Amino acid sequence: MLLNVLVLVLLTSLPRFAIAADGPAGADNPASATPTDMGALYDLQRSEAGNPPSDERLGRQLPADTSVLTMEIDGQRFHALRQEAERAEPWGWILLLPDPGMGPAWPQQVEALRFDLARHGWLTLALEPPQPVPPAVPERSLPVMKSFSSASEPAESMPTPAPADREGSSVQAEPDTETDAAKPPGTFAERFNERIALVREQLPQQENQIRIVLAFGRAAGWSAAYIAAHPELDASLVLLDPLPDTQADAPRLSGLWEQLGSTPVLDLYHAPLPGHPEAASAARIRKSQAQRAKMEHYRQSRIAPPFIGWQPEMPWLTQTIRGVIKSQIIESLEQVRTPEQGTQPSIQGQTQPGAATR
């Protein structure tokens, strides 16, 4: 009887000993950390590694098959996102130029297009735009208020200005060597063109390969000006919802149509476009200007579904852009090329650009 009682007491005490033994060890064991804790630890390790905020943000957002190119010009660091074509022989490359007003959200604006175009045989490269030049501060029209020291301080403690200072002429303050040594950033046009020139070195230069520059929003005028100034690039231009840039030196499309006379230009726009009620009327003006400039390769098309914001997947937008690229750029170039130049043979089983997939 006594033996049975002792066995019963021992059995009821074992779970308590097990819980007491496992509890503290599990609290101190890193392997018992939750996924959230491990994620926080990983973020801490990344920040301690010295990654800039932009690099860290891109590393979180982008998949492993995206190549992040980090470049620098005059101390200004920027990035480009390269997505290889899912095709043995790419149709060509497409340079995506986001709207400068997007700021840090520029990867979201190009995400859907750069992945979809890569899946359909295009090498895509998205370039981070430079920051727009802030508007000039107007001159002060009111008197400048000055503060003075307390009247209780002794008069002799107040520094006496030099005679030349009182006259306001001869004596000048010593220059700030650090400020003078720092090179001021160039204009937006200079930085924009320098970035494109540098990123062009990362793109293939084979002949008979289609080259396309796809400009979003306010990048339209800057991109058109660059192509007009660099005819050796031999690239087609796709404008997606072109908007006028309010910067002082921003180029206007109205003054560039004649220079782009031999360039294939696709003008795609949403109407209505949230925040821009004049989108439809502005599109009509662009079309009439291009017609007066006798642009034979200018085509304009309205994107039917309403714009609801940039999303990771936008089938209605990507299919439209692939379709117009195929019909207006690829087929036109194939008709112009001579038999000696040849065209890229289509591989059986490969999806043509712009073709709908199931």
CSV table of C-alpha atoms in Angstrom, one decimal:
chain,number,residue,atom,x,y,z
A,1,MET,CA,0.0,0.0,0.0
A,2,LEU,CA,2.8,2.4,0.9
A,3,LEU,CA,4.7,1.6,-2.2
A,4,ASN,CA,1.6,2.4,-4.4
A,5,VAL,CA,1.3,5.8,-2.7
A,6,LEU,CA,4.9,6.7,-3.3
A,7,VAL,CA,4.6,5.7,-7.0
A,8,LEU,CA,1.5,7.9,-7.4
A,9,VAL,CA,3.2,10.9,-5.8
A,10,LEU,CA,6.3,10.5,-8.0
A,11,LEU,CA,4.1,10.4,-11.2
A,12,THR,CA,2.2,13.5,-10.3
A,13,SER,CA,5.5,15.4,-9.6
A,14,LEU,CA,7.3,14.6,-12.9
A,15,PRO,CA,5.4,17.2,-15.1
A,16,ARG,CA,6.1,20.0,-12.6
A,17,PHE,CA,9.8,19.1,-12.7
A,18,ALA,CA,9.8,19.0,-16.5
A,19,ILE,CA,8.1,22.4,-16.8
A,20,ALA,CA,10.5,23.9,-14.3
A,21,ALA,CA,13.5,22.5,-16.1
A,22,ASP,CA,12.3,23.4,-19.6
A,23,GLY,CA,11.0,26.9,-18.8
A,24,PRO,CA,14.2,28.9,-18.0
A,25,ALA,CA,16.2,27.0,-20.6
A,26,GLY,CA,13.7,27.8,-23.3
A,27,ALA,CA,13.7,31.5,-22.4
A,28,ASP,CA,17.4,31.8,-22.8
A,29,ASN,CA,17.7,29.6,-25.9
A,30,PRO,CA,17.9,31.7,-29.1
A,31,ALA,CA,16.4,28.8,-31.0
A,32,SER,CA,13.1,29.3,-29.3
A,33,ALA,CA,12.7,32.9,-30.6
A,34,THR,CA,9.7,33.7,-32.7
A,35,PRO,CA,9.9,34.5,-36.4
A,36,THR,CA,9.3,38.1,-35.6
A,37,ASP,CA,12.2,38.2,-33.2
A,38,MET,CA,14.5,36.6,-35.8
A,39,GLY,CA,13.3,39.1,-38.4
A,40,ALA,CA,14.2,41.9,-36.0
A,41,LEU,CA,17.6,40.4,-35.4
A,42,TYR,CA,18.2,40.1,-39.1
A,43,ASP,CA,17.3,43.8,-39.6
A,44,LEU,CA,19.7,44.7,-36.8
A,45,GLN,CA,22.5,42.7,-38.4
A,46,ARG,CA,21.8,44.5,-41.7
A,47,SER,CA,22.0,47.9,-40.1
A,48,GLU,CA,25.1,47.1,-38.2
A,49,ALA,CA,26.7,46.0,-41.5
A,50,GLY,CA,26.7,49.7,-42.6
A,51,ASN,CA,24.1,49.4,-45.4
A,52,PRO,CA,22.6,52.8,-46.3
A,53,PRO,CA,18.8,53.1,-45.8
A,54,SER,CA,18.2,52.9,-49.6
A,55,ASP,CA,20.2,49.7,-50.0
A,56,GLU,CA,18.5,48.2,-47.0
A,57,ARG,CA,15.1,49.1,-48.3
A,58,LEU,CA,15.8,47.7,-51.8
A,59,GLY,CA,17.2,44.5,-50.3
A,60,ARG,CA,14.0,43.9,-48.4
A,61,GLN,CA,11.7,44.7,-51.4
A,62,LEU,CA,13.4,42.9,-54.3
A,63,PRO,CA,13.5,39.2,-55.1
A,64,ALA,CA,16.8,37.4,-55.4
A,65,ASP,CA,16.8,37.4,-59.2
A,66,THR,CA,16.9,41.2,-59.4
A,67,SER,CA,20.4,42.7,-59.8
A,68,VAL,CA,20.8,46.0,-57.9
A,69,LEU,CA,23.5,48.2,-59.5
A,70,THR,CA,24.9,50.9,-57.2
A,71,MET,CA,26.5,53.8,-59.0
A,72,GLU,CA,27.9,57.2,-57.9
A,73,ILE,CA,28.5,60.5,-59.7
A,74,ASP,CA,30.1,63.5,-57.9
A,75,GLY,CA,29.2,62.0,-54.5
A,76,GLN,CA,25.6,61.4,-55.5
A,77,ARG,CA,24.8,57.7,-55.0
A,78,PHE,CA,21.9,56.0,-56.9
A,79,HIS,CA,20.7,52.6,-58.0
A,80,ALA,CA,19.4,50.7,-61.0
A,81,LEU,CA,17.4,47.5,-61.0
A,82,ARG,CA,18.3,45.0,-63.7
A,83,GLN,CA,16.0,42.1,-64.6
A,84,GLU,CA,17.2,39.6,-67.1
A,85,ALA,CA,15.0,38.4,-69.9
A,86,GLU,CA,13.4,35.0,-69.6
A,87,ARG,CA,14.5,34.1,-73.1
A,88,ALA,CA,17.6,32.7,-74.6
A,89,GLU,CA,17.9,35.7,-77.1
A,90,PRO,CA,16.2,38.8,-75.7
A,91,TRP,CA,14.1,40.9,-78.0
A,92,GLY,CA,16.1,43.9,-76.8
A,93,TRP,CA,16.3,46.1,-73.7
A,94,ILE,CA,13.9,48.6,-72.2
A,95,LEU,CA,15.1,51.4,-70.0
A,96,LEU,CA,12.5,52.4,-67.4
A,97,LEU,CA,12.7,56.0,-66.2
A,98,PRO,CA,10.4,56.6,-63.2
A,99,ASP,CA,8.7,59.9,-62.4
A,100,PRO,CA,11.1,62.1,-60.5
A,101,GLY,CA,8.3,63.1,-58.2
A,102,MET,CA,7.9,59.5,-56.9
A,103,GLY,CA,10.8,59.8,-54.5
A,104,PRO,CA,11.7,56.6,-52.6
A,105,ALA,CA,8.6,54.9,-54.1
A,106,TRP,CA,10.1,54.7,-57.6
A,107,PRO,CA,10.7,50.9,-57.4
A,108,GLN,CA,6.9,50.4,-56.8
A,109,GLN,CA,6.1,52.4,-59.9
A,110,VAL,CA,8.2,50.2,-62.2
A,111,GLU,CA,7.7,46.9,-60.5
A,112,ALA,CA,4.8,45.5,-62.5
A,113,LEU,CA,6.2,46.5,-65.9
A,114,ARG,CA,9.8,45.4,-65.4
A,115,PHE,CA,8.9,41.9,-64.2
A,116,ASP,CA,6.2,41.4,-66.9
A,117,LEU,CA,8.4,42.6,-69.7
A,118,ALA,CA,11.3,40.4,-68.5
A,119,ARG,CA,8.9,37.4,-68.5
A,120,HIS,CA,8.1,38.1,-72.1
A,121,GLY,CA,11.7,38.3,-73.4
A,122,TRP,CA,12.9,41.8,-72.6
A,123,LEU,CA,15.9,42.9,-70.6
A,124,THR,CA,14.7,45.6,-68.3
A,125,LEU,CA,16.7,48.2,-66.4
A,126,ALA,CA,15.0,50.7,-64.1
A,127,LEU,CA,17.0,53.8,-63.2
A,128,GLU,CA,16.5,55.7,-60.0
A,129,PRO,CA,15.8,59.4,-60.9
A,130,PRO,CA,17.6,62.3,-59.3
A,131,GLN,CA,15.9,64.4,-56.8
A,132,PRO,CA,14.1,67.5,-58.3
A,133,VAL,CA,15.5,70.9,-57.7
A,134,PRO,CA,13.5,72.6,-54.9
A,135,PRO,CA,11.8,75.9,-55.9
A,136,ALA,CA,13.8,79.0,-55.3
A,137,VAL,CA,13.1,80.9,-52.0
A,138,PRO,CA,11.7,84.3,-52.8
A,139,GLU,CA,13.6,87.3,-51.6
A,140,ARG,CA,12.7,88.6,-48.2
A,141,SER,CA,10.4,91.7,-48.4
A,142,LEU,CA,10.1,92.4,-44.7
A,143,PRO,CA,12.7,93.8,-42.3
A,144,VAL,CA,15.0,91.3,-40.7
A,145,MET,CA,14.5,91.1,-36.9
A,146,LYS,CA,17.7,91.0,-34.9
A,147,SER,CA,18.1,89.9,-31.3
A,148,PHE,CA,20.4,91.7,-28.8
A,149,SER,CA,22.1,90.7,-25.6
A,150,SER,CA,20.7,91.6,-22.2
A,151,ALA,CA,21.1,95.2,-21.0
A,152,SER,CA,22.4,93.9,-17.6
A,153,GLU,CA,25.7,92.8,-19.2
A,154,PRO,CA,28.6,95.2,-18.9
A,155,ALA,CA,29.1,97.4,-21.9
A,156,GLU,CA,32.8,96.5,-22.2
A,157,SER,CA,31.8,92.8,-22.8
A,158,MET,CA,30.2,93.8,-26.0
A,159,PRO,CA,32.6,93.3,-29.0
A,160,THR,CA,33.3,96.6,-30.8
A,161,PRO,CA,33.0,96.2,-34.6
A,162,ALA,CA,35.9,97.2,-36.7
A,163,PRO,CA,35.7,100.7,-38.4
A,164,ALA,CA,35.6,99.0,-41.8
A,165,ASP,CA,32.6,97.0,-40.6
A,166,ARG,CA,30.7,100.1,-39.5
A,167,GLU,CA,31.3,101.6,-42.9
A,168,GLY,CA,30.0,98.3,-44.4
A,169,SER,CA,32.6,97.9,-47.2
A,170,SER,CA,36.2,96.7,-46.9
A,171,VAL,CA,36.3,93.9,-44.4
A,172,GLN,CA,34.9,90.5,-45.5
A,173,ALA,CA,34.4,87.3,-43.6
A,174,GLU,CA,36.8,84.5,-44.1
A,175,PRO,CA,35.5,81.9,-46.6
A,176,ASP,CA,34.2,78.7,-45.2
A,177,THR,CA,36.7,76.2,-46.6
A,178,GLU,CA,34.5,73.2,-46.1
A,179,THR,CA,31.5,74.8,-47.9
A,180,ASP,CA,33.7,76.1,-50.7
A,181,ALA,CA,35.4,72.7,-51.2
A,182,ALA,CA,32.1,70.8,-51.5
A,183,LYS,CA,31.0,70.7,-55.1
A,184,PRO,CA,27.5,71.9,-55.5
A,185,PRO,CA,25.1,69.4,-57.3
A,186,GLY,CA,24.5,70.1,-61.0
A,187,THR,CA,21.2,71.0,-62.5
A,188,PHE,CA,18.6,68.3,-62.8
A,189,ALA,CA,19.2,68.0,-66.5
A,190,GLU,CA,22.9,67.4,-66.0
A,191,ARG,CA,22.3,64.8,-63.3
A,192,PHE,CA,19.6,63.1,-65.3
A,193,ASN,CA,21.7,62.9,-68.4
A,194,GLU,CA,24.8,61.7,-66.5
A,195,ARG,CA,22.9,58.9,-64.9
A,196,ILE,CA,21.5,57.7,-68.3
A,197,ALA,CA,25.0,57.9,-69.8
A,198,LEU,CA,26.4,55.8,-67.0
A,199,VAL,CA,23.7,53.2,-67.0
A,200,ARG,CA,23.9,52.8,-70.8
A,201,GLU,CA,27.3,51.1,-70.2
A,202,GLN,CA,25.3,48.3,-68.4
A,203,LEU,CA,23.1,47.6,-71.5
A,204,PRO,CA,24.1,45.4,-74.4
A,205,GLN,CA,25.1,47.2,-77.6
A,206,GLN,CA,24.4,44.6,-80.2
A,207,GLU,CA,23.1,45.7,-83.6
A,208,ASN,CA,19.6,44.8,-84.7
A,209,GLN,CA,18.5,44.7,-81.1
A,210,ILE,CA,15.4,46.8,-80.2
A,211,ARG,CA,16.1,49.6,-77.7
A,212,ILE,CA,13.2,51.3,-75.9
A,213,VAL,CA,13.1,54.1,-73.3
A,214,LEU,CA,9.9,54.0,-71.3
A,215,ALA,CA,9.3,57.3,-69.4
A,216,PHE,CA,6.8,57.7,-66.6
A,217,GLY,CA,5.0,61.0,-65.8
A,218,ARG,CA,7.3,63.9,-65.4
A,219,ALA,CA,10.2,62.0,-66.9
A,220,ALA,CA,8.7,62.3,-70.3
A,221,GLY,CA,10.2,65.7,-71.2
A,222,TRP,CA,13.6,64.8,-69.9
A,223,SER,CA,13.7,61.5,-71.7
A,224,ALA,CA,12.5,63.0,-75.0
A,225,ALA,CA,15.2,65.7,-74.7
A,226,TYR,CA,17.9,63.1,-74.1
A,227,ILE,CA,16.9,61.0,-77.1
A,228,ALA,CA,16.7,64.1,-79.3
A,229,ALA,CA,20.2,65.0,-78.2
A,230,HIS,CA,21.6,61.5,-78.7
A,231,PRO,CA,20.4,60.1,-82.0
A,232,GLU,CA,23.2,57.5,-81.9
A,233,LEU,CA,21.2,55.7,-79.2
A,234,ASP,CA,18.6,54.7,-81.9
A,235,ALA,CA,15.9,54.1,-79.3
A,236,SER,CA,12.2,54.2,-79.4
A,237,LEU,CA,10.3,56.3,-76.9
A,238,VAL,CA,7.3,55.2,-74.9
A,239,LEU,CA,5.5,57.9,-72.8
A,240,LEU,CA,3.3,56.7,-70.0
A,241,ASP,CA,0.9,59.4,-68.7
A,242,PRO,CA,3.3,62.2,-69.6
A,243,LEU,CA,3.1,65.2,-67.3
A,244,PRO,CA,4.7,68.6,-67.5
A,245,ASP,CA,7.5,69.1,-65.0
A,246,THR,CA,7.3,72.4,-63.0
A,247,GLN,CA,11.1,72.8,-62.6
A,248,ALA,CA,12.5,76.0,-64.2
A,249,ASP,CA,14.7,74.3,-66.8
A,250,ALA,CA,12.4,71.4,-67.6
A,251,PRO,CA,12.1,70.8,-71.3
A,252,ARG,CA,8.6,70.9,-73.0
A,253,LEU,CA,7.4,68.2,-75.4
A,254,SER,CA,5.9,70.9,-77.5
A,255,GLY,CA,9.4,72.1,-78.5
A,256,LEU,CA,10.8,68.6,-79.1
A,257,TRP,CA,8.4,67.0,-81.6
A,258,GLU,CA,10.3,68.2,-84.7
A,259,GLN,CA,13.6,66.9,-83.3
A,260,LEU,CA,11.9,63.5,-82.7
A,261,GLY,CA,10.6,63.3,-86.2
A,262,SER,CA,12.3,60.0,-87.1
A,263,THR,CA,11.9,58.5,-83.6
A,264,PRO,CA,9.1,56.0,-83.0
A,265,VAL,CA,7.0,57.6,-80.1
A,266,LEU,CA,4.1,55.8,-78.3
A,267,ASP,CA,2.0,58.2,-76.2
A,268,LEU,CA,-0.1,56.2,-73.7
A,269,TYR,CA,-2.3,57.9,-71.2
A,270,HIS,CA,-5.1,57.3,-68.7
A,271,ALA,CA,-8.2,59.4,-68.7
A,272,PRO,CA,-9.5,60.1,-66.2
A,273,LEU,CA,-6.2,60.3,-64.3
A,274,PRO,CA,-6.6,61.0,-60.5
A,275,GLY,CA,-5.2,64.4,-59.6
A,276,HIS,CA,-4.9,65.5,-63.3
A,277,PRO,CA,-8.3,66.4,-64.7
A,278,GLU,CA,-6.7,67.9,-67.8
A,279,ALA,CA,-5.2,64.5,-68.9
A,280,ALA,CA,-7.6,64.1,-71.8
A,281,SER,CA,-7.2,67.7,-73.1
A,282,ALA,CA,-3.4,67.6,-72.7
A,283,ALA,CA,-3.4,64.3,-74.8
A,284,ARG,CA,-5.3,66.0,-77.6
A,285,ILE,CA,-2.9,68.9,-77.6
A,286,ARG,CA,0.2,66.6,-77.8
A,287,LYS,CA,-1.4,64.7,-80.7
A,288,SER,CA,-2.1,67.8,-82.6
A,289,GLN,CA,1.4,69.2,-82.0
A,290,ALA,CA,2.9,65.9,-83.2
A,291,GLN,CA,0.7,66.0,-86.4
A,292,ARG,CA,1.8,69.6,-87.1
A,293,ALA,CA,5.4,68.5,-86.7
A,294,LYS,CA,4.7,65.7,-89.3
A,295,MET,CA,5.8,62.9,-87.0
A,296,GLU,CA,5.2,59.8,-89.1
A,297,HIS,CA,6.1,57.4,-86.2
A,298,TYR,CA,3.9,59.0,-83.5
A,299,ARG,CA,1.1,56.9,-82.1
A,300,GLN,CA,-1.2,57.8,-79.3
A,301,SER,CA,-3.5,55.4,-77.4
A,302,ARG,CA,-5.7,55.7,-74.4
A,303,ILE,CA,-5.5,53.1,-71.7
A,304,ALA,CA,-9.1,52.1,-71.1
A,305,PRO,CA,-9.3,51.0,-67.5
A,306,PRO,CA,-9.2,53.8,-64.9
A,307,PHE,CA,-5.9,54.2,-63.1
A,308,ILE,CA,-6.2,53.0,-59.5
A,309,GLY,CA,-2.6,53.3,-58.4
A,310,TRP,CA,0.7,51.4,-58.8
A,311,GLN,CA,0.4,47.8,-57.8
A,312,PRO,CA,2.8,44.7,-58.0
A,313,GLU,CA,0.6,43.2,-60.7
A,314,MET,CA,-1.2,45.3,-63.3
A,315,PRO,CA,-2.3,43.0,-66.1
A,316,TRP,CA,-4.4,45.6,-67.9
A,317,LEU,CA,-1.4,48.0,-68.2
A,318,THR,CA,1.3,45.4,-69.0
A,319,GLN,CA,-0.8,43.8,-71.7
A,320,THR,CA,-1.5,47.1,-73.3
A,321,ILE,CA,2.1,48.2,-73.4
A,322,ARG,CA,3.3,44.8,-74.7
A,323,GLY,CA,0.6,45.0,-77.4
A,324,VAL,CA,1.5,48.5,-78.7
A,325,ILE,CA,5.3,47.7,-78.5
A,326,LYS,CA,4.7,44.6,-80.7
A,327,SER,CA,2.4,46.3,-83.2
A,328,GLN,CA,4.0,49.7,-83.4
A,329,ILE,CA,7.7,49.1,-82.8
A,330,ILE,CA,8.6,45.5,-83.5
A,331,GLU,CA,6.6,45.0,-86.6
A,332,SER,CA,7.5,48.4,-88.0
A,333,LEU,CA,11.2,47.8,-87.5
A,334,GLU,CA,10.9,44.3,-89.1
A,335,GLN,CA,9.4,45.9,-92.2
A,336,VAL,CA,12.1,48.5,-92.5
A,337,ARG,CA,15.0,46.1,-92.0
A,338,THR,CA,16.6,44.8,-95.2
A,339,PRO,CA,17.1,41.1,-95.9
A,340,GLU,CA,20.8,41.5,-95.4
A,341,GLN,CA,20.3,42.8,-91.9
A,342,GLY,CA,17.8,40.1,-91.1
A,343,THR,CA,15.6,39.9,-88.1
A,344,GLN,CA,15.7,37.8,-85.0
A,345,PRO,CA,14.1,34.5,-85.8
A,346,SER,CA,11.2,33.5,-83.6
A,347,ILE,CA,11.7,30.4,-81.6
A,348,GLN,CA,8.9,27.9,-81.7
A,349,GLY,CA,7.2,27.6,-78.3
A,350,GLN,CA,8.3,31.1,-77.3
A,351,THR,CA,5.7,33.7,-76.6
A,352,GLN,CA,5.7,36.8,-78.8
A,353,PRO,CA,5.9,40.2,-77.1
A,354,GLY,CA,2.4,41.4,-76.5
A,355,ALA,CA,0.8,38.1,-77.0
A,356,ALA,CA,-1.7,37.1,-74.3
A,357,THR,CA,-0.8,34.2,-72.1
A,358,ARG,CA,-3.0,31.6,-70.4
